[in-house]
Short mmCIF file of C-alpha atoms and ligand atoms in Angstrom, two decimals:
data_model
loop_
_atom_site.label_atom_id
_atom_site.label_comp_id
_atom_site.label_asym_id
_atom_site.label_seq_id
_atom_site.Cartn_x
_atom_site.Cartn_y
_atom_site.Cartn_z
CA ILE O 28 0.00 0.00 0.00
CA LEU O 29 2.32 2.62 1.29
CA TYR O 30 5.73 1.54 0.26
CA ILE O 31 8.04 -1.03 1.65
CA MET O 32 11.77 -0.52 1.63
CA GLU O 33 12.95 -2.80 -1.10
CA GLU O 34 16.30 -4.31 -0.50
CA ASN O 35 18.55 -3.12 -3.26
CA LYS O 36 21.34 -5.57 -3.88
CA MET O 37 23.16 -3.08 -6.10
CA ALA O 38 23.61 -0.53 -3.35
CA LYS O 39 26.33 -2.55 -1.70
CA TYR O 40 28.49 -2.39 -4.80
CA LEU O 41 28.77 1.37 -4.58
CA LYS O 42 31.03 2.47 -1.76
CA GLN O 43 28.93 4.47 0.67
CA GLU O 44 31.83 6.76 1.56
CA LEU O 45 32.03 7.94 -2.05
CA ILE O 46 28.45 9.22 -2.07
CA ASN O 47 28.71 13.00 -2.25
CA ALA O 48 25.38 14.04 -3.74
CA VAL O 49 21.81 12.79 -3.44
CA GLY O 50 19.34 13.43 -6.24
CA MET O 51 15.65 13.86 -5.57
CA GLY O 52 12.70 12.83 -7.69
CA TYR O 53 9.58 14.78 -6.86
CA GLY O 54 6.38 16.29 -8.12
CA GLU O 55 2.92 14.84 -8.44
CA LEU O 56 2.48 14.19 -12.12
CA SER O 57 -0.76 16.11 -12.27
CA LEU O 58 0.58 19.34 -10.81
CA LYS O 59 0.85 22.08 -13.38
CA GLY O 60 1.29 25.82 -13.64
CA LYS O 61 0.89 27.83 -10.48
CA ASN O 62 0.43 24.81 -8.25
CA ARG O 63 3.72 23.41 -9.33
CA GLY O 64 5.58 26.57 -8.32
CA LYS O 65 3.90 26.53 -4.90
CA PHE O 66 4.71 22.87 -4.50
CA GLU O 67 8.39 23.43 -5.30
CA GLN O 68 8.62 26.39 -2.93
CA ALA O 69 7.05 24.42 -0.08
CA LEU O 70 9.32 21.46 -0.78
CA LYS O 71 12.49 23.54 -0.86
CA SER O 72 11.65 25.29 2.37
CA ARG O 73 10.97 21.93 4.03
CA ILE O 74 14.21 20.44 2.71
CA GLY O 75 16.14 23.51 3.86
CA LYS O 76 14.72 23.15 7.34
CA ILE O 77 15.52 19.45 7.61
CA LEU O 78 19.05 19.86 6.23
CA LYS O 79 19.95 22.79 8.47
CA LYS O 80 21.16 20.57 11.28
CA TYR O 81 23.53 18.77 8.92
CA ASP O 82 24.77 22.00 7.45
CA ALA O 83 24.01 20.44 4.07
CA LYS O 84 23.25 22.49 0.96
CA PHE O 85 20.85 21.74 -1.84
CA TYR O 86 21.09 22.99 -5.39
CA MET O 87 19.59 22.51 -8.83
CA ASP O 88 21.41 20.88 -11.69
CA MET O 89 19.45 21.19 -14.94
CA SER O 90 16.13 21.30 -13.07
CA LYS O 91 16.82 18.35 -10.80
CA LEU O 92 17.27 18.93 -7.07
CA TYR O 93 20.40 17.64 -5.35
CA VAL O 94 21.83 17.77 -1.87
CA LEU O 95 25.55 17.81 -1.23
CA VAL O 96 26.59 15.28 1.39
CA ASN O 97 29.86 13.94 2.74
CA LYS O 98 30.94 10.63 4.17
CA GLU O 99 30.49 11.84 7.76
CA ASN O 100 26.77 12.40 7.38
CA ASN O 101 25.53 10.88 4.15
CA THR O 102 23.60 8.03 5.78
CA ASP O 103 21.92 10.38 8.27
CA VAL O 104 20.99 12.89 5.59
CA ILE O 105 19.53 10.16 3.38
CA GLU O 106 17.53 8.79 6.32
CA SER O 107 16.11 12.26 7.07
CA MET O 108 15.34 12.98 3.45
CA ARG O 109 13.50 9.70 3.15
CA LYS O 110 10.88 11.18 5.48
CA ILE O 111 10.28 14.44 3.64
CA PHE O 112 6.85 14.40 2.03
CA GLY O 113 6.79 15.48 -1.60
CA ILE O 114 9.93 13.52 -2.49
CA ASN O 115 9.27 10.32 -4.47
CA SER O 116 12.74 8.92 -4.77
CA LEU O 117 16.36 9.44 -3.80
CA THR O 118 19.44 8.55 -5.79
CA PRO O 119 22.61 8.45 -3.69
CA SER O 120 25.26 9.37 -6.24
CA ILE O 121 28.92 9.91 -6.89
CA MET O 122 29.16 13.37 -8.41
CA ILE O 123 32.07 14.13 -10.71
CA GLU O 124 32.98 16.52 -13.54
CA SER O 125 31.27 15.95 -16.87
CA THR O 126 34.33 14.98 -18.89
CA VAL O 127 34.88 11.75 -20.80
CA GLU O 128 38.11 11.00 -18.86
CA ASP O 129 36.60 11.60 -15.44
CA ILE O 130 33.57 9.47 -16.16
CA LYS O 131 35.64 6.62 -17.62
CA ARG O 132 37.97 6.59 -14.64
CA GLU O 133 35.17 6.65 -12.05
CA VAL O 134 33.04 4.04 -13.80
CA LEU O 135 35.97 1.67 -14.03
CA ASP O 136 36.75 2.15 -10.33
CA ILE O 137 33.15 1.35 -9.48
CA ALA O 138 33.17 -1.72 -11.71
CA ILE O 139 36.39 -3.08 -10.23
CA ASN O 140 35.06 -2.58 -6.72
CA ALA O 141 31.74 -4.23 -7.62
CA TYR O 142 33.61 -7.25 -9.01
CA GLU O 143 35.58 -7.57 -5.79
CA GLU O 144 32.30 -7.44 -3.87
CA GLY O 145 30.94 -10.34 -5.91
CA ALA O 146 29.18 -8.87 -8.93
CA ARG O 147 29.78 -11.02 -12.04
CA ASN O 148 27.95 -9.09 -14.74
CA PHE O 149 26.95 -5.50 -15.26
CA LYS O 150 25.14 -3.02 -17.42
CA VAL O 151 25.86 0.62 -18.08
CA GLU O 152 23.08 3.11 -18.75
CA VAL O 153 23.71 6.68 -19.80
CA SER O 154 21.35 9.58 -19.78
CA ARG O 155 22.64 12.79 -21.35
CA ARG O 156 20.71 15.87 -20.31
CA ASN O 157 23.70 18.08 -21.03
CA LYS O 158 23.95 18.42 -24.79
CA LYS O 159 27.33 20.14 -24.52
CA PHE O 160 28.67 16.70 -23.71
CA GLU O 161 29.75 15.58 -27.15
CA ILE O 162 29.04 11.83 -27.22
CA GLY O 163 25.48 10.47 -27.58
CA SER O 164 24.15 8.37 -24.72
CA MET O 165 23.97 5.05 -26.60
CA ASP O 166 27.47 5.41 -28.02
CA PHE O 167 28.88 6.44 -24.69
CA ALA O 168 27.21 3.54 -22.85
CA ARG O 169 28.79 1.13 -25.36
CA GLU O 170 32.16 2.81 -25.00
CA LEU O 171 32.02 2.58 -21.21
CA GLY O 172 30.94 -1.05 -21.34
CA GLY O 173 33.90 -1.86 -23.56
CA HIS O 174 36.23 0.07 -21.29
CA ILE O 175 35.12 -2.02 -18.30
CA LEU O 176 35.39 -5.35 -20.17
CA VAL O 177 38.92 -4.56 -21.33
CA ASN O 178 40.24 -3.20 -18.03
CA SER O 179 38.55 -5.32 -15.34
CA SER O 180 37.84 -8.99 -14.62
CA PHE O 181 34.23 -8.71 -15.83
CA GLU O 182 33.52 -10.97 -18.76
CA ASN O 183 29.83 -10.30 -19.21
CA VAL O 184 27.43 -7.49 -19.88
CA LYS O 185 23.90 -8.52 -18.95
CA MET O 186 21.00 -6.51 -20.29
CA LYS O 187 18.28 -8.05 -18.12
CA ASN O 188 18.70 -8.11 -14.30
CA PRO O 189 22.42 -7.41 -14.19
CA ASP O 190 24.22 -7.80 -10.85
CA ILE O 191 25.01 -4.12 -11.02
CA LEU O 192 23.38 -1.45 -13.14
CA ILE O 193 25.67 1.56 -13.34
CA ASN O 194 23.61 4.65 -14.15
CA ILE O 195 25.39 7.69 -15.52
CA ASP O 196 23.39 10.89 -15.52
CA ILE O 197 25.24 13.62 -17.41
CA ARG O 198 24.18 17.15 -16.46
CA GLU O 199 26.33 20.20 -15.60
CA LYS O 200 27.99 17.69 -13.30
CA THR O 201 27.77 13.95 -13.79
CA TYR O 202 26.03 11.67 -11.29
CA ILE O 203 26.76 7.98 -11.07
CA PHE O 204 24.34 5.86 -9.08
CA ALA O 205 23.28 2.26 -8.66
CA GLU O 206 20.11 2.49 -6.59
CA LYS O 207 16.98 4.54 -6.60
CA ILE O 208 15.31 4.57 -3.19
CA ARG O 209 11.56 4.92 -3.30
CA THR O 210 10.22 7.24 -0.62
CA TYR O 211 6.78 8.17 0.70
CA GLY O 212 5.82 10.69 -1.98
CA GLY O 213 2.86 12.77 -0.89
CA LEU O 214 2.88 16.56 -0.76
CA PRO O 215 5.21 18.95 1.08
CA LEU O 216 4.14 19.53 4.67
CA GLY O 217 1.85 22.52 4.99
CA SER O 218 1.10 22.78 1.28
CA ALA O 219 -2.40 21.34 1.78
CA GLY O 220 -3.62 23.39 4.74
CA LYS O 221 -4.02 22.65 8.43
CA GLY O 222 -6.06 20.13 10.37
CA MET O 223 -6.85 19.13 13.96
CA SER O 224 -6.16 15.48 14.68
CA LEU O 225 -7.98 13.65 17.47
CA ILE O 226 -5.24 11.53 18.95
CA SER O 227 -5.52 8.80 21.55
CA GLY O 228 -2.82 6.46 22.74
CA GLY O 229 -3.99 3.74 20.36
CA ILE O 230 -2.48 2.42 17.15
CA ASP O 231 -4.85 4.10 14.72
CA SER O 232 -4.92 7.82 15.36
CA PRO O 233 -1.12 8.34 15.10
CA VAL O 234 -1.24 6.56 11.73
CA ALA O 235 -4.17 8.74 10.63
CA SER O 236 -2.18 11.84 11.60
CA PHE O 237 0.77 10.58 9.59
CA MET O 238 -1.42 9.92 6.54
CA MET O 239 -2.76 13.47 6.51
CA ALA O 240 0.70 14.98 7.03
CA LYS O 241 1.87 12.88 4.11
CA ARG O 242 -0.83 14.50 2.02
CA GLY O 243 0.58 17.93 2.90
CA MET O 244 -1.62 18.73 5.87
CA LYS O 245 0.11 20.29 8.85
CA VAL O 246 -1.65 18.90 11.92
CA LYS O 247 -2.17 19.96 15.50
CA TYR O 248 -3.42 17.39 17.98
CA VAL O 249 -6.08 17.18 20.62
CA THR O 250 -6.47 14.42 23.17
CA PHE O 251 -9.26 13.87 25.70
CA HIS O 252 -8.78 12.33 29.10
CA SER O 253 -10.64 11.63 32.33
CA PHE O 254 -8.08 12.47 34.99
CA PRO O 255 -7.93 11.26 37.79
CA PHE O 256 -9.68 8.18 36.37
CA THR O 257 -6.99 8.03 33.73
CA SER O 258 -3.36 8.47 34.69
CA LYS O 259 -0.82 11.16 33.91
CA GLN O 260 1.25 8.45 32.21
CA ALA O 261 -1.45 8.10 29.57
CA LEU O 262 -0.87 11.74 28.65
CA GLU O 263 2.91 11.25 28.68
CA LYS O 264 2.49 8.41 26.24
CA ILE O 265 0.52 10.62 23.86
CA LYS O 266 3.15 13.34 24.12
CA GLU O 267 5.75 10.76 23.13
CA LEU O 268 3.66 9.69 20.15
CA VAL O 269 3.41 13.31 19.03
CA GLU O 270 7.17 13.57 19.43
CA ILE O 271 7.68 10.56 17.16
CA LEU O 272 5.30 12.11 14.64
CA SER O 273 7.26 15.38 14.67
CA VAL O 274 9.77 13.70 12.36
CA TYR O 275 7.07 13.96 9.70
CA ASN O 276 4.80 16.74 10.97
CA ASP O 277 7.50 19.02 12.42
CA LYS O 278 7.02 20.61 15.79
CA SER O 279 3.42 21.02 16.74
CA ARG O 280 0.94 21.58 19.53
CA LEU O 281 -0.98 19.02 21.55
CA TYR O 282 -4.13 20.15 23.34
CA SER O 283 -5.35 18.13 26.26
CA ILE O 284 -8.93 18.38 27.50
CA ASN O 285 -10.44 16.73 30.56
CA ILE O 286 -13.94 15.53 29.74
CA LEU O 287 -14.63 13.68 32.98
CA LYS O 288 -17.35 16.11 34.07
CA ILE O 289 -19.52 15.43 31.10
CA GLN O 290 -18.78 11.72 31.07
CA GLN O 291 -20.18 11.52 34.59
CA VAL O 292 -23.35 13.29 33.55
CA ILE O 293 -23.71 11.09 30.47
CA ASN O 294 -23.34 8.10 32.77
CA GLU O 295 -26.04 9.39 35.12
CA LYS O 296 -28.62 10.71 32.71
CA THR O 297 -28.56 8.67 29.55
CA ASN O 298 -29.00 5.10 28.44
CA LYS O 299 -25.80 3.17 29.16
CA GLU O 300 -25.56 1.54 25.77
CA LEU O 301 -24.98 4.98 24.20
CA ALA O 302 -22.13 6.14 26.47
CA THR O 303 -19.39 5.65 23.87
CA ILE O 304 -21.27 7.39 21.07
CA LEU O 305 -22.25 10.32 23.26
CA THR O 306 -18.67 10.71 24.44
CA ARG O 307 -17.41 10.64 20.86
CA ARG O 308 -19.88 13.37 19.99
CA VAL O 309 -18.50 15.49 22.83
CA MET O 310 -14.98 14.96 21.53
CA MET O 311 -15.91 15.90 17.99
CA ARG O 312 -17.73 19.01 19.06
CA LEU O 313 -14.86 20.23 21.25
CA ALA O 314 -12.34 19.38 18.55
CA GLU O 315 -14.27 21.35 15.96
CA ARG O 316 -14.36 24.43 18.16
CA LEU O 317 -10.66 24.11 18.87
CA ALA O 318 -9.89 23.65 15.18
CA ILE O 319 -11.83 26.73 14.14
CA GLU O 320 -10.22 28.87 16.83
CA ASN O 321 -6.84 27.69 15.55
CA ASP O 322 -7.77 28.43 11.97
CA HIS O 323 -7.56 24.72 11.18
CA MET O 324 -10.01 23.67 8.54
CA ALA O 325 -10.50 19.93 9.03
CA LEU O 326 -10.75 17.24 11.70
CA VAL O 327 -8.81 13.99 11.47
CA THR O 328 -9.68 10.72 13.22
CA GLY O 329 -8.34 7.17 13.15
CA GLU O 330 -11.71 5.57 12.53
CA SER O 331 -11.94 2.51 10.30
CA LEU O 332 -15.27 1.20 9.07
CA GLY O 333 -16.68 -1.56 11.22
CA GLN O 334 -13.65 -1.90 13.47
CA VAL O 335 -15.65 -1.50 16.69
CA ALA O 336 -19.28 -0.85 17.61
CA SER O 337 -18.89 2.93 17.46
CA GLN O 338 -17.41 2.74 13.97
CA THR O 339 -20.26 1.03 12.17
CA LEU O 340 -22.04 3.11 9.57
CA GLY O 341 -24.68 3.98 12.17
CA GLY O 342 -22.05 4.85 14.77
CA LEU O 343 -20.10 7.03 12.38
CA THR O 344 -23.28 8.80 11.28
CA CYS O 345 -24.10 9.71 14.87
CA THR O 346 -20.55 10.88 15.64
CA ASN O 347 -20.32 12.81 12.42
CA ALA O 348 -23.61 14.59 13.05
CA SER O 349 -22.18 16.50 16.01
CA VAL O 350 -19.75 18.31 13.71
CA GLU O 351 -21.27 21.42 12.20
CA THR O 352 -19.09 22.72 9.39
CA LEU O 353 -15.65 21.16 9.09
CA PRO O 354 -14.93 18.09 7.00
CA VAL O 355 -13.85 15.05 9.03
CA PHE O 356 -11.02 13.15 7.39
CA ARG O 357 -10.75 9.47 8.21
CA PRO O 358 -7.76 8.29 6.18
CA LEU O 359 -7.97 4.75 7.63
CA ILE O 360 -11.63 4.24 6.82
CA GLY O 361 -10.98 1.50 4.26
CA MET O 362 -8.00 -0.17 5.88
CA ASP O 363 -7.78 -3.41 7.81
CA LYS O 364 -6.21 -3.47 11.25
CA LEU O 365 -3.23 -5.44 9.90
CA GLU O 366 -2.55 -2.83 7.24
CA ILE O 367 -2.75 -0.06 9.82
CA MET O 368 -0.34 -1.97 12.06
CA ASP O 369 2.14 -2.34 9.19
CA ILE O 370 2.15 1.40 8.65
CA ALA O 371 2.50 2.04 12.39
CA ARG O 372 5.61 -0.18 12.40
CA GLU O 373 7.04 1.52 9.34
CA ILE O 374 6.63 5.04 10.75
CA GLY O 375 7.83 4.13 14.24
CA THR O 376 4.70 4.62 16.38
CA TYR O 377 3.73 0.98 16.86
CA GLU O 378 5.95 0.12 19.82
CA LYS O 379 4.79 3.20 21.72
CA SER O 380 1.14 2.63 20.87
CA ILE O 381 1.06 -0.91 22.22
CA GLU O 382 2.35 0.10 25.64
CA PRO O 383 -0.50 -0.46 28.08
CA HIS O 384 -2.60 2.59 28.91
CA GLU O 385 -6.17 3.41 29.88
CA ASP O 386 -8.28 5.02 27.24
CA THR O 387 -10.74 7.70 28.37
CA CYS O 388 -13.79 5.87 27.30
CA VAL O 389 -12.98 2.51 28.80
CA ILE O 390 -14.00 3.75 32.21
CA PHE O 391 -17.61 4.41 31.35
CA ALA O 392 -17.67 2.03 28.43
CA PRO O 393 -20.91 0.08 28.29
CA LYS O 394 -20.79 -3.71 28.46
CA ASN O 395 -23.20 -3.88 25.56
CA PRO O 396 -22.72 -0.87 23.33
CA VAL O 397 -25.37 -0.30 20.72
CA THR O 398 -23.97 -1.42 17.38
CA ASN O 399 -26.05 0.55 14.92
CA PRO O 400 -27.46 3.56 16.74
CA LYS O 401 -30.11 5.74 15.14
CA ILE O 402 -29.42 9.45 15.22
CA GLU O 403 -32.95 10.32 16.51
CA TYR O 404 -32.44 8.04 19.51
CA VAL O 405 -28.98 9.49 20.19
CA LEU O 406 -30.24 13.08 20.03
CA ARG O 407 -33.17 12.26 22.31
CA GLU O 408 -30.86 10.78 24.95
CA GLU O 409 -28.37 13.63 24.59
CA SER O 410 -31.11 16.18 25.18
CA LYS O 411 -31.60 14.73 28.65
CA ILE O 412 -28.43 16.55 29.62
CA GLU O 413 -29.93 19.95 30.34
CA ASN O 414 -26.76 21.94 30.85
CA TYR O 415 -24.90 20.33 27.95
CA ASP O 416 -23.63 23.55 26.40
CA GLU O 417 -22.50 25.09 29.70
CA LEU O 418 -20.68 21.90 30.61
CA LEU O 419 -18.86 21.88 27.28
CA GLU O 420 -17.97 25.54 27.72
CA GLU O 421 -16.49 24.85 31.14
CA ILE O 422 -14.55 21.83 29.92
CA TYR O 423 -13.27 23.71 26.90
CA ASN O 424 -12.01 26.61 28.97
CA ASP O 425 -9.97 24.28 31.17
CA LYS O 426 -7.91 22.92 28.28
CA GLU O 427 -4.13 22.77 28.48
CA TYR O 428 -1.58 22.57 25.72
CA PHE O 429 1.99 21.48 25.12
CA ASN O 430 4.34 22.44 22.32
CA ILE O 431 6.19 19.34 21.20
CA GLY O 432 9.08 18.59 18.87
P1 LIG A 1 -7.09 4.57 18.22
O1 LIG A 1 -6.20 3.41 17.99
O2 LIG A 1 -6.71 5.77 17.42
O3 LIG A 1 -7.33 4.85 19.67
P2 LIG A 1 -9.41 2.99 18.13
O4 LIG A 1 -9.41 1.91 17.14
O5 LIG A 1 -9.11 2.66 19.54
O6 LIG A 1 -8.47 4.16 17.61
P3 LIG A 1 -11.69 4.38 19.04
O7 LIG A 1 -11.18 4.30 20.41
O8 LIG A 1 -13.08 3.96 18.72
O9 LIG A 1 -10.82 3.65 17.99
O10 LIG A 1 -11.54 5.88 18.55
C1 LIG A 1 -11.83 6.29 17.24
C2 LIG A 1 -11.11 7.60 16.98
O11 LIG A 1 -11.62 8.62 17.86
C3 LIG A 1 -9.63 7.54 17.29
O12 LIG A 1 -8.90 7.04 16.21
C4 LIG A 1 -9.32 8.98 17.57
O13 LIG A 1 -9.18 9.72 16.39
C5 LIG A 1 -10.57 9.43 18.31
N1 LIG A 1 -10.39 9.25 19.77
C6 LIG A 1 -10.78 8.22 20.52
N2 LIG A 1 -10.45 8.40 21.81
C7 LIG A 1 -9.84 9.59 21.88
C8 LIG A 1 -9.23 10.37 22.93
N3 LIG A 1 -9.21 9.93 24.19
N4 LIG A 1 -8.67 11.56 22.61
C9 LIG A 1 -8.68 12.01 21.33
N5 LIG A 1 -9.23 11.32 20.32
C10 LIG A 1 -9.79 10.14 20.57
MG1 LIG A 2 -8.69 4.08 21.08
#
């Protein structure tokens, strides 16, 4: 679904310490005109921010973006760049001058090293963006292949599935690379607006937050708790999840709201089987208000169709109905738990999420929650809470927040 790091057997044939530039593939194919300019601006500013701590510079070479790296930090820089949304692929490269002699010398070095590392056949591919370079790409590829065969122990060129494919990309400078690392893609952080993510300590909501950030949405977070019925550690855990997510979503704010007061009233006044749904409606309503006051134009949840009683079509309808204007994004709606868990592992939130914690709602959770509630019934029960609005106001005004990352 997302992307899984493919093991690239060719990478090991290129000496990591020689990598001095990393090329970036980017750009949603459909982006044109004005949008494209905005996209590139957002991406460059994000790259600049990430690279600052490595003191690394990026530059353009014939409209492709590159970052200069050195052997002290190239693995760290590549690892950080892998997590920048808007980048589709990375090509760790050996950058040299665009002269026939330089290229021949470097390619032969690489080939000899690859042979020593166990490669037994190879292929050379040349792309010539720089038309000042006098030899055509096909001719030059043949020439380089011959040069390797004559001067190394290689006896075979293999067109299909070679042990090592040596790519030579001739621009102002020349870039030699063996692997193309696929990355998350998506859109540069912040280029698609801002949203408020409802985050719990579970597996799903951190993944949902990640998915929206990947699509360019900068998110803030809100979590609801029932202190002292839930512990301070539960909040610490959520802070740590937000910290992990800051790798993707940058530094951000986590709001924390204690909803115990209204949970107690729900428990007293309304039919027990509706407790979860009514609590969810409270959360959504408070989150919407918070979002609007923050100028955030969407809500994000980790709901997945049918996963639990409150996430059936009926349950979702009732929860959704408490939101007045904002769209509610549920990026996991069509995913299975196993798929969500795979993503959680990939992005690094899984281990934190599975640490034991008490969820707010567990405390008043009904033994037999209604599985397909009707909105009329839910509204009727909710109206039994006479001071509903005042209670929400009080709860809302007691919110706290933490800046994280
Ligand atoms: P998660 O793994 O994200 O907790 P879940 O499968 O446990 O999800 P629910 O507990 O039904 O599902 O919650 C559905 C969604 O409602 C969550 O994904 C989250 O977006 C939101 N939510 C639930 N509990 C809280 C909470 N205490 N604070 C903030 N948001 C919450
Ligand atoms: Mg949960």
